[in-house]
Short mmCIF file of C-alpha atoms and ligand atoms in Angstrom, two decimals:
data_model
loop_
_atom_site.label_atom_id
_atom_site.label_comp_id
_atom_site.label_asym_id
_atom_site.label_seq_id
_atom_site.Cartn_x
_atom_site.Cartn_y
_atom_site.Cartn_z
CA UNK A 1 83.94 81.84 67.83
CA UNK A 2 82.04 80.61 64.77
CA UNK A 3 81.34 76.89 65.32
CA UNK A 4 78.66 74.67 63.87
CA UNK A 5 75.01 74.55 65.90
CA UNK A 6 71.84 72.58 65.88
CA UNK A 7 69.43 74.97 65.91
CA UNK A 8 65.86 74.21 67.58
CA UNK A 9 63.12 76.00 69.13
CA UNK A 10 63.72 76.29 72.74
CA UNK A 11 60.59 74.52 73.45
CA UNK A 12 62.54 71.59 71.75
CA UNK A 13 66.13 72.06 73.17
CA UNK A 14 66.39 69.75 75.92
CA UNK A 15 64.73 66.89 74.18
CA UNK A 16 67.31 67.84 71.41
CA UNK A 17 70.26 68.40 74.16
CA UNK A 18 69.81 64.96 75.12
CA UNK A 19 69.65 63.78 71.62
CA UNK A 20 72.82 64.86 70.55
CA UNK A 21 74.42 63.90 74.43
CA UNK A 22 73.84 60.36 73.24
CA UNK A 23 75.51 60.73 70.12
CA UNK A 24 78.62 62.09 71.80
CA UNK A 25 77.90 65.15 69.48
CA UNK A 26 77.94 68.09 71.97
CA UNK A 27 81.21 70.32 71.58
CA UNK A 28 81.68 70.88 75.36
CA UNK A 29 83.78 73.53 75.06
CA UNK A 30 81.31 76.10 73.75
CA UNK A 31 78.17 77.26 75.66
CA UNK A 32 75.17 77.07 74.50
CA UNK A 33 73.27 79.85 73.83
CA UNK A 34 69.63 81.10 73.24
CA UNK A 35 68.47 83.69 71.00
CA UNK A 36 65.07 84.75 69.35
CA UNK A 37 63.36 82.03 71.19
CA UNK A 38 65.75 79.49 70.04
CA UNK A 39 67.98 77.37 71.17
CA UNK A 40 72.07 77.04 69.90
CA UNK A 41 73.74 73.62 70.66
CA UNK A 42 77.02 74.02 69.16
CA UNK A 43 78.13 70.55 67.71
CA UNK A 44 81.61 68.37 66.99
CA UNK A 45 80.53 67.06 63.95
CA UNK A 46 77.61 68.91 61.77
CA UNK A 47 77.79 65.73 59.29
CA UNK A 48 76.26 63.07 61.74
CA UNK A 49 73.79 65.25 63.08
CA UNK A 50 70.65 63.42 62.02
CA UNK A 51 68.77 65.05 59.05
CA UNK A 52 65.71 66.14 61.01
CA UNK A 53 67.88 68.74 62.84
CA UNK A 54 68.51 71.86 60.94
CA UNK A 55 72.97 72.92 61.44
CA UNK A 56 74.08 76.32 61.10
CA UNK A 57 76.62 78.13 61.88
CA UNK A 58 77.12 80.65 65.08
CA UNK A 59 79.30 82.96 66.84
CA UNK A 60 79.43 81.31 70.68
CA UNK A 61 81.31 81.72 73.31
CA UNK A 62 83.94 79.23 74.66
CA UNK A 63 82.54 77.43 78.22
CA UNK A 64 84.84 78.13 81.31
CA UNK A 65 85.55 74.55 82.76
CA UNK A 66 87.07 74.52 86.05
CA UNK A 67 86.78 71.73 87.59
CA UNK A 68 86.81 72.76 91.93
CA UNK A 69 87.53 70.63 94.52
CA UNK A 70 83.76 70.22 95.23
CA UNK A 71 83.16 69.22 92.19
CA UNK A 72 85.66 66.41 93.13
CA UNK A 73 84.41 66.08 96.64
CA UNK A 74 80.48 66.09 96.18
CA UNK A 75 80.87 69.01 99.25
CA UNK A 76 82.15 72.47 100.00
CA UNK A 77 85.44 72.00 101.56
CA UNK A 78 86.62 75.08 104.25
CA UNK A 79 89.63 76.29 103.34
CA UNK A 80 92.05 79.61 103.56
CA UNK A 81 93.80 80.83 100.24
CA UNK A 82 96.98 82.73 101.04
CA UNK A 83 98.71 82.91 97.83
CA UNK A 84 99.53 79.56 96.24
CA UNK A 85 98.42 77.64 99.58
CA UNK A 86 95.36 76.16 101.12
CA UNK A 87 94.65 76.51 105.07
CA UNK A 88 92.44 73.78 106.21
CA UNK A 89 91.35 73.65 109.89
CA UNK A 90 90.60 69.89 110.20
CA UNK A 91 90.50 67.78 112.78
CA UNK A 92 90.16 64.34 111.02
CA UNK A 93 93.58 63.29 109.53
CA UNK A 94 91.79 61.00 106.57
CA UNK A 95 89.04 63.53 105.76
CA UNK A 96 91.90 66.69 105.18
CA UNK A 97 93.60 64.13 103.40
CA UNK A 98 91.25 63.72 100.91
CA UNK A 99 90.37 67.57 100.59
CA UNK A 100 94.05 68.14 99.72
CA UNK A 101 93.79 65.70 96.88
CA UNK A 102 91.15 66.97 95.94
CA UNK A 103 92.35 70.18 95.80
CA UNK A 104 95.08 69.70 94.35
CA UNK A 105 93.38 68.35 91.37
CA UNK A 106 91.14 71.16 90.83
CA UNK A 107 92.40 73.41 88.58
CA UNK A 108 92.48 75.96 91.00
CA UNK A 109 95.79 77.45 90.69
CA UNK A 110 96.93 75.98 94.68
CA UNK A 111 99.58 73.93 94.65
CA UNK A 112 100.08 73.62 98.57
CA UNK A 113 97.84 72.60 101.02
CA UNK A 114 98.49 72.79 105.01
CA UNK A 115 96.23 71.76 107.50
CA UNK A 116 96.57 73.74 111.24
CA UNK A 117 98.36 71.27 113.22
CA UNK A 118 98.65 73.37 116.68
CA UNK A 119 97.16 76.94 118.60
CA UNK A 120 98.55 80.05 117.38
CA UNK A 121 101.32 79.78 120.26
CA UNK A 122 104.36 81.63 122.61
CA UNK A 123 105.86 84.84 121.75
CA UNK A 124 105.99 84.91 117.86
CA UNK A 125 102.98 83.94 117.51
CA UNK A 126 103.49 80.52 115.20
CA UNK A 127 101.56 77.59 114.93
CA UNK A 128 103.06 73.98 113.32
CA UNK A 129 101.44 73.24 109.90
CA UNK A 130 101.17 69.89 108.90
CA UNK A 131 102.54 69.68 104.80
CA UNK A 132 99.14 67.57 102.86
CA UNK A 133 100.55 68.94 99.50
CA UNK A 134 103.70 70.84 97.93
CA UNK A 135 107.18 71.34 98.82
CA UNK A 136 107.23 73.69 101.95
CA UNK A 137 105.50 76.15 103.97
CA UNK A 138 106.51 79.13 102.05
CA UNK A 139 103.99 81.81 99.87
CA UNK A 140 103.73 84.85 98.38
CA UNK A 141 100.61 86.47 98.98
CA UNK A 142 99.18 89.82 97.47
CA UNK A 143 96.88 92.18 99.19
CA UNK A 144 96.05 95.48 98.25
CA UNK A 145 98.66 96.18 95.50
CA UNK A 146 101.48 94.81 97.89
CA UNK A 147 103.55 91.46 97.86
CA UNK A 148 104.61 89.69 100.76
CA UNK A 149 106.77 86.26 101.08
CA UNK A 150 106.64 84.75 103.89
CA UNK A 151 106.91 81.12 106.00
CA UNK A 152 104.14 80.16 107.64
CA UNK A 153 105.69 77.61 109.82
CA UNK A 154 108.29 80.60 110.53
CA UNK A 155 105.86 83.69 111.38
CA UNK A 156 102.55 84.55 112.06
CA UNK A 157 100.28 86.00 109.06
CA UNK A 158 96.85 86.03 109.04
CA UNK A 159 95.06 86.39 105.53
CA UNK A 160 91.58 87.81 107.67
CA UNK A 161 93.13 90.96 108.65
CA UNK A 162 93.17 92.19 105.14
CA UNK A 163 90.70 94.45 105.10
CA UNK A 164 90.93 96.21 108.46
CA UNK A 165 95.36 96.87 107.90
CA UNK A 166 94.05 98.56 104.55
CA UNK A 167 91.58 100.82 106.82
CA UNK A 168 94.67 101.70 108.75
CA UNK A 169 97.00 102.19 105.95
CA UNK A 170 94.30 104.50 104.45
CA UNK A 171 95.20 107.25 107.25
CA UNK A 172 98.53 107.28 106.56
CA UNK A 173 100.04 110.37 104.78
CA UNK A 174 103.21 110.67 102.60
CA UNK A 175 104.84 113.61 105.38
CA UNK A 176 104.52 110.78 108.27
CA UNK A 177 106.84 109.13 110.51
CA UNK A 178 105.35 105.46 111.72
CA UNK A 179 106.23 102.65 113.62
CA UNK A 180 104.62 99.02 113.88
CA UNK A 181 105.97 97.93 116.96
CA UNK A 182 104.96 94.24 116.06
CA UNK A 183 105.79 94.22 112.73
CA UNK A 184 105.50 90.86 111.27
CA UNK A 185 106.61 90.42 107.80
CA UNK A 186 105.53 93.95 107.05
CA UNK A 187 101.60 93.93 106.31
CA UNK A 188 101.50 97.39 107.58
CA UNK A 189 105.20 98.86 107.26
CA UNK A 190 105.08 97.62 103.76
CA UNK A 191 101.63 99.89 102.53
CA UNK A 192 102.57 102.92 104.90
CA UNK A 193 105.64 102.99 103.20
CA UNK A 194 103.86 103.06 99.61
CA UNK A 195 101.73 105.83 101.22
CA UNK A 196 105.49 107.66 101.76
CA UNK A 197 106.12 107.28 105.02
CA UNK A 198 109.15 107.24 107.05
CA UNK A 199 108.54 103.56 108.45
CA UNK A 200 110.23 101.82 111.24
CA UNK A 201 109.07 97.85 111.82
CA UNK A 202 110.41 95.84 114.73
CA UNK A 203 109.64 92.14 116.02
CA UNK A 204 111.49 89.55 118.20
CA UNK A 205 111.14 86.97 115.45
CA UNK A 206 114.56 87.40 113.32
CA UNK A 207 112.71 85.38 110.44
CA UNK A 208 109.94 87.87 110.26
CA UNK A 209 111.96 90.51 110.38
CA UNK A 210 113.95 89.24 107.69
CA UNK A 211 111.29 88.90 105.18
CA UNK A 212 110.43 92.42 106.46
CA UNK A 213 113.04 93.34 104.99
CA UNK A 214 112.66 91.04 101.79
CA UNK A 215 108.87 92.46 101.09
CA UNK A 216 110.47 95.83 101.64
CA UNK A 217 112.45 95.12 98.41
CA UNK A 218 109.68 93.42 96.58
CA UNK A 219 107.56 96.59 97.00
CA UNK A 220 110.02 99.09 95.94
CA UNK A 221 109.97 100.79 99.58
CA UNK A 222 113.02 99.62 101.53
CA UNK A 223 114.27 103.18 101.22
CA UNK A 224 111.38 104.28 103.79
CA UNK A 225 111.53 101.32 105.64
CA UNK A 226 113.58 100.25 108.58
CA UNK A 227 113.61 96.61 109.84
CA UNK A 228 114.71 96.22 113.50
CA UNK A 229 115.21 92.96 115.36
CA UNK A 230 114.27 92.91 118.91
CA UNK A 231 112.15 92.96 121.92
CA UNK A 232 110.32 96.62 121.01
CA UNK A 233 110.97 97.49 124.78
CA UNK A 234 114.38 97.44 124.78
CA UNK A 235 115.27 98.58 120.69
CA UNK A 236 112.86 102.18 121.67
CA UNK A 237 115.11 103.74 122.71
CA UNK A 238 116.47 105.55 119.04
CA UNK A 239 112.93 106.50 118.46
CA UNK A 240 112.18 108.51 121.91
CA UNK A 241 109.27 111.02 120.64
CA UNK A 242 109.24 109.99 116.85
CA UNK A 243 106.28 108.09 116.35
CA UNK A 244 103.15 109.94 114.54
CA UNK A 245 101.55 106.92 114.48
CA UNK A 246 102.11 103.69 116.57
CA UNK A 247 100.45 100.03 115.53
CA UNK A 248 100.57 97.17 118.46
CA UNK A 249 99.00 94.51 116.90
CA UNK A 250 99.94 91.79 119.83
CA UNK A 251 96.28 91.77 120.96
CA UNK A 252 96.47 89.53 123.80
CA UNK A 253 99.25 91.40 125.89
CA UNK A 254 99.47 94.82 123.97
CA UNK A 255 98.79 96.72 127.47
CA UNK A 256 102.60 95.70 128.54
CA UNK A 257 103.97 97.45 126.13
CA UNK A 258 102.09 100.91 126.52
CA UNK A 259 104.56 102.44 128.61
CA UNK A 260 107.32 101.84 125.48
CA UNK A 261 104.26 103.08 122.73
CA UNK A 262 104.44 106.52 125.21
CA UNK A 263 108.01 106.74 124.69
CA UNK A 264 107.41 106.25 121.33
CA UNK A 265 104.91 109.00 120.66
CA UNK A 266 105.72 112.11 119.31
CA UNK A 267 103.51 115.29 120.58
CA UNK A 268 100.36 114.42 118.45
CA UNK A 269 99.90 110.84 117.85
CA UNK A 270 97.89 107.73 116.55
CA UNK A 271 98.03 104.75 118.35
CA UNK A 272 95.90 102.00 116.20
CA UNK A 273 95.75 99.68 119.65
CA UNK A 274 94.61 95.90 119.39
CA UNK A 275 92.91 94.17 121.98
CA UNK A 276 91.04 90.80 122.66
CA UNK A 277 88.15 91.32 125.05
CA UNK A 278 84.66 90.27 126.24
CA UNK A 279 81.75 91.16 124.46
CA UNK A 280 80.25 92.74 127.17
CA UNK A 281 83.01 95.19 127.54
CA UNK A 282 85.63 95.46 124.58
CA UNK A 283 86.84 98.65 124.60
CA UNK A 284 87.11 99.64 127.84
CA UNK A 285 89.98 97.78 129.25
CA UNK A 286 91.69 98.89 126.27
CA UNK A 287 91.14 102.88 126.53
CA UNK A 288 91.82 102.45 130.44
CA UNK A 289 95.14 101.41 130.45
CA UNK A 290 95.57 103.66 127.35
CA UNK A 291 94.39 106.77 129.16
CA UNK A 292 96.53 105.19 132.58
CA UNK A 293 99.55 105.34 130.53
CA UNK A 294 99.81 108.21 128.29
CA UNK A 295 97.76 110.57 131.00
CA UNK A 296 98.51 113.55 132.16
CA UNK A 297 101.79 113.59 129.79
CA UNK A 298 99.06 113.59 126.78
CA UNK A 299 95.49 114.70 125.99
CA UNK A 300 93.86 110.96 124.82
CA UNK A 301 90.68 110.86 122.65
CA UNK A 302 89.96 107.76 121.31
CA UNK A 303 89.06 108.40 117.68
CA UNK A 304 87.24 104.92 116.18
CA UNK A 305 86.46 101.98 118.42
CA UNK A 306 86.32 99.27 115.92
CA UNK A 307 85.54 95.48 116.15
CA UNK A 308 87.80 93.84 113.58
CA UNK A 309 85.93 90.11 114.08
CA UNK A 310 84.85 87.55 116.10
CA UNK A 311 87.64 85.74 117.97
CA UNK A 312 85.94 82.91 120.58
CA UNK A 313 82.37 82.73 121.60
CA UNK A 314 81.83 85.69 123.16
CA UNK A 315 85.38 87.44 122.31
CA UNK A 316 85.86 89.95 120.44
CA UNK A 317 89.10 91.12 118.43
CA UNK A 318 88.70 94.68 118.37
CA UNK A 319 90.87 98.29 117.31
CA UNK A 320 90.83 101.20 119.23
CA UNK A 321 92.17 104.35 116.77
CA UNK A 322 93.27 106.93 119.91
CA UNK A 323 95.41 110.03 119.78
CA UNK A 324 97.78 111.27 121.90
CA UNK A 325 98.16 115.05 121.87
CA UNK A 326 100.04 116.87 123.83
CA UNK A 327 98.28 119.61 126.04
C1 LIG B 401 99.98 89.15 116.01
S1 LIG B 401 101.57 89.26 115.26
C2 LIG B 401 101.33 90.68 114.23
C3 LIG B 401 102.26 90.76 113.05
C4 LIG B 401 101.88 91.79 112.01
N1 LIG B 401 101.71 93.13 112.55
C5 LIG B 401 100.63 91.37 111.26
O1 LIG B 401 99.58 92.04 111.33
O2 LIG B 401 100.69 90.35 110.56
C6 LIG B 401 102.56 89.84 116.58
C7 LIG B 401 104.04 89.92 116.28
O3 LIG B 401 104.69 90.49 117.42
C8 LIG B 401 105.96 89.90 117.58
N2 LIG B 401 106.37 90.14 118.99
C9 LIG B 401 105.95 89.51 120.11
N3 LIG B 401 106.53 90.04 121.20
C10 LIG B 401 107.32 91.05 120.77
C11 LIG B 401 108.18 92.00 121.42
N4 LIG B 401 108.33 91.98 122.74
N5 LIG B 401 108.83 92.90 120.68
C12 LIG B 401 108.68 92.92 119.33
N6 LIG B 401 107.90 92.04 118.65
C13 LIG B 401 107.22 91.12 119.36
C14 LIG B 401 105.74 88.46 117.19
O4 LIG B 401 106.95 87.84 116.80
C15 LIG B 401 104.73 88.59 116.02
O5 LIG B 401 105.39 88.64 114.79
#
């Protein structure tokens, strides 16, 4: 944009800078810019620049100003972004309180800000949220090309798995017939249907299950995608032999629910297995009861042993891609 500059040798600028800083005569919205060895300090008023300074006229480009919470803060605050929404992790009631302020006047587009307020706990999976900022505990969030709403005081969602459910969804082709047996609000159903597969998402939480359905519709894939409420165990029993490919993301007590995934499988299959295990070991407990489960009814060869991050000192959360073939 063409605004009016000092011009000065850049030898001279931040003498000059300060100069016109004093005067209040620094257009802050424009950056200033160097070319040719000099220096381009685009100016509000060109008239009271004093008459040693030479004013021209220059193409420069607007300045972003965004003012971030640790701007506001004088530190780097921790937080999670899932859509609208901060995550804080914070211990200290008075110092998240001032983070959410602080946050909330940024001008980062966030408009809620929770702070953990319990374990990730029981069957579902939930933890409480404590409400610093906004209305409720509801976002939409957007990962790889796909929307999901969902209530995070209502199901469990984790923002840090992002990356490794896109490595899954990756494998899946448009012929295939899947089923998440812990489905969530649809993180995988929802991009293995977009893939074109046949898609079949179950979970005991009837909330989750009913935003499954709801980011079904928001993607455009509810015709591929069936939501089922339920303990998996006992809501199998349609699906005897259809699965040709199986997620069980319940990492801490996936191996009771092998004998179902079996039932599940179809006569070649990939099982994307979670598990949470010591460092020392944290794959074999998983492919053991894998292999005890699925052997000699299926050939097992486990495909990609894969640690997806660090869960406690010393714990690892880790995928095991196996397939189950039948001999
Ligand atoms: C760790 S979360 C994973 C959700 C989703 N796959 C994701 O990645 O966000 C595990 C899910 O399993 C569900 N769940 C727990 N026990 C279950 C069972 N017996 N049958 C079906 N779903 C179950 C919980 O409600 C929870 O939504």
């Amino acid at each position: 944009m063409d605004v009016p500059c000092v011009r000065v040798a850049r030898e001279e600028g931040e003498a000059t800078r300060r100069r016109l800083a004093d005067a209040d005569l620094i257009a802050d919205g424009y950056e200033i810019t160097v070319a040719d060895g000099r220096l381009y300090i685009p100016v509000v008023d060109p008239d009271a620049v004093p008459d040693d300074l030479e004013v021209v006229t220059r193409d420069v480009p607007t300045r972003e100003t965004q003012t971030t919470p640790a701007d506001l803060l004088g530190f780097e605050p921790s937080y999670e972004r899932l859509g609208r929404a901060a995550l804080l992790d914070e211990d200290d009631p008075e110092r998240a309180r001032t983070i959410a302020d602080a946050i909330v006047e940024s001008d980062l587009p966030l408009e809620t800000v929770l702070n953990k307020a319990s374990k990730i706990k029981g069957e579902t999976r939930v933890r409480d949220w404590e409400l610093l900022a906004g209305e409720d505990t509801e976002v939409v969030h957007r990962e790889y090309g796909c929307e999901f709403a969902l209530d995070l005081a209502a199901v469990y969602f984790s923002p840090r798995l992002a990356t490794e459910r896109h490595r899954v969804a990756e494998q899946v082709t448009a012929d295939e017939q899947a089923v998440d047996m812990f489905a969530g609000v649809g993180p995988f159903v929802v991009p293995f249907a977009k893939r074109g597969a046949e898609t079949v998402g179950v979970d005991i939480n009837e909330t989750a299950v009913a935003y499954l359905r709801e980011n079904a519709r928001r993607n455009d894939v509810a015709d591929r995608v069936t939501a089922i409420h339920g303990d998996v165990r006992e809501v199998a029993d349609e699906y005897v032999g259809w699965a040709d490919r199986l997620v069980m993301n319940l990492p801490h007590s996936a191996d009771e629910f092998l004998e179902t995934a079996v039932s599940l499988a179809g006569d070649d299959c990939t099982i994307h297995y979670y598990d949470i295990q010591h460092e020392d070991d944290p794959f074999g407990p998983g492919e053991r009861a894998i292999r005890e489960a699925a052997e000699p009814q299926y050939d097992v060869a486990v495909e990609t042993e894969r640690v997806v991050r660090s869960y406690a000192p010393h714990e690892l959360n880790v995928c095991l891609d196996v397939r189950l073939e039948r001999p």
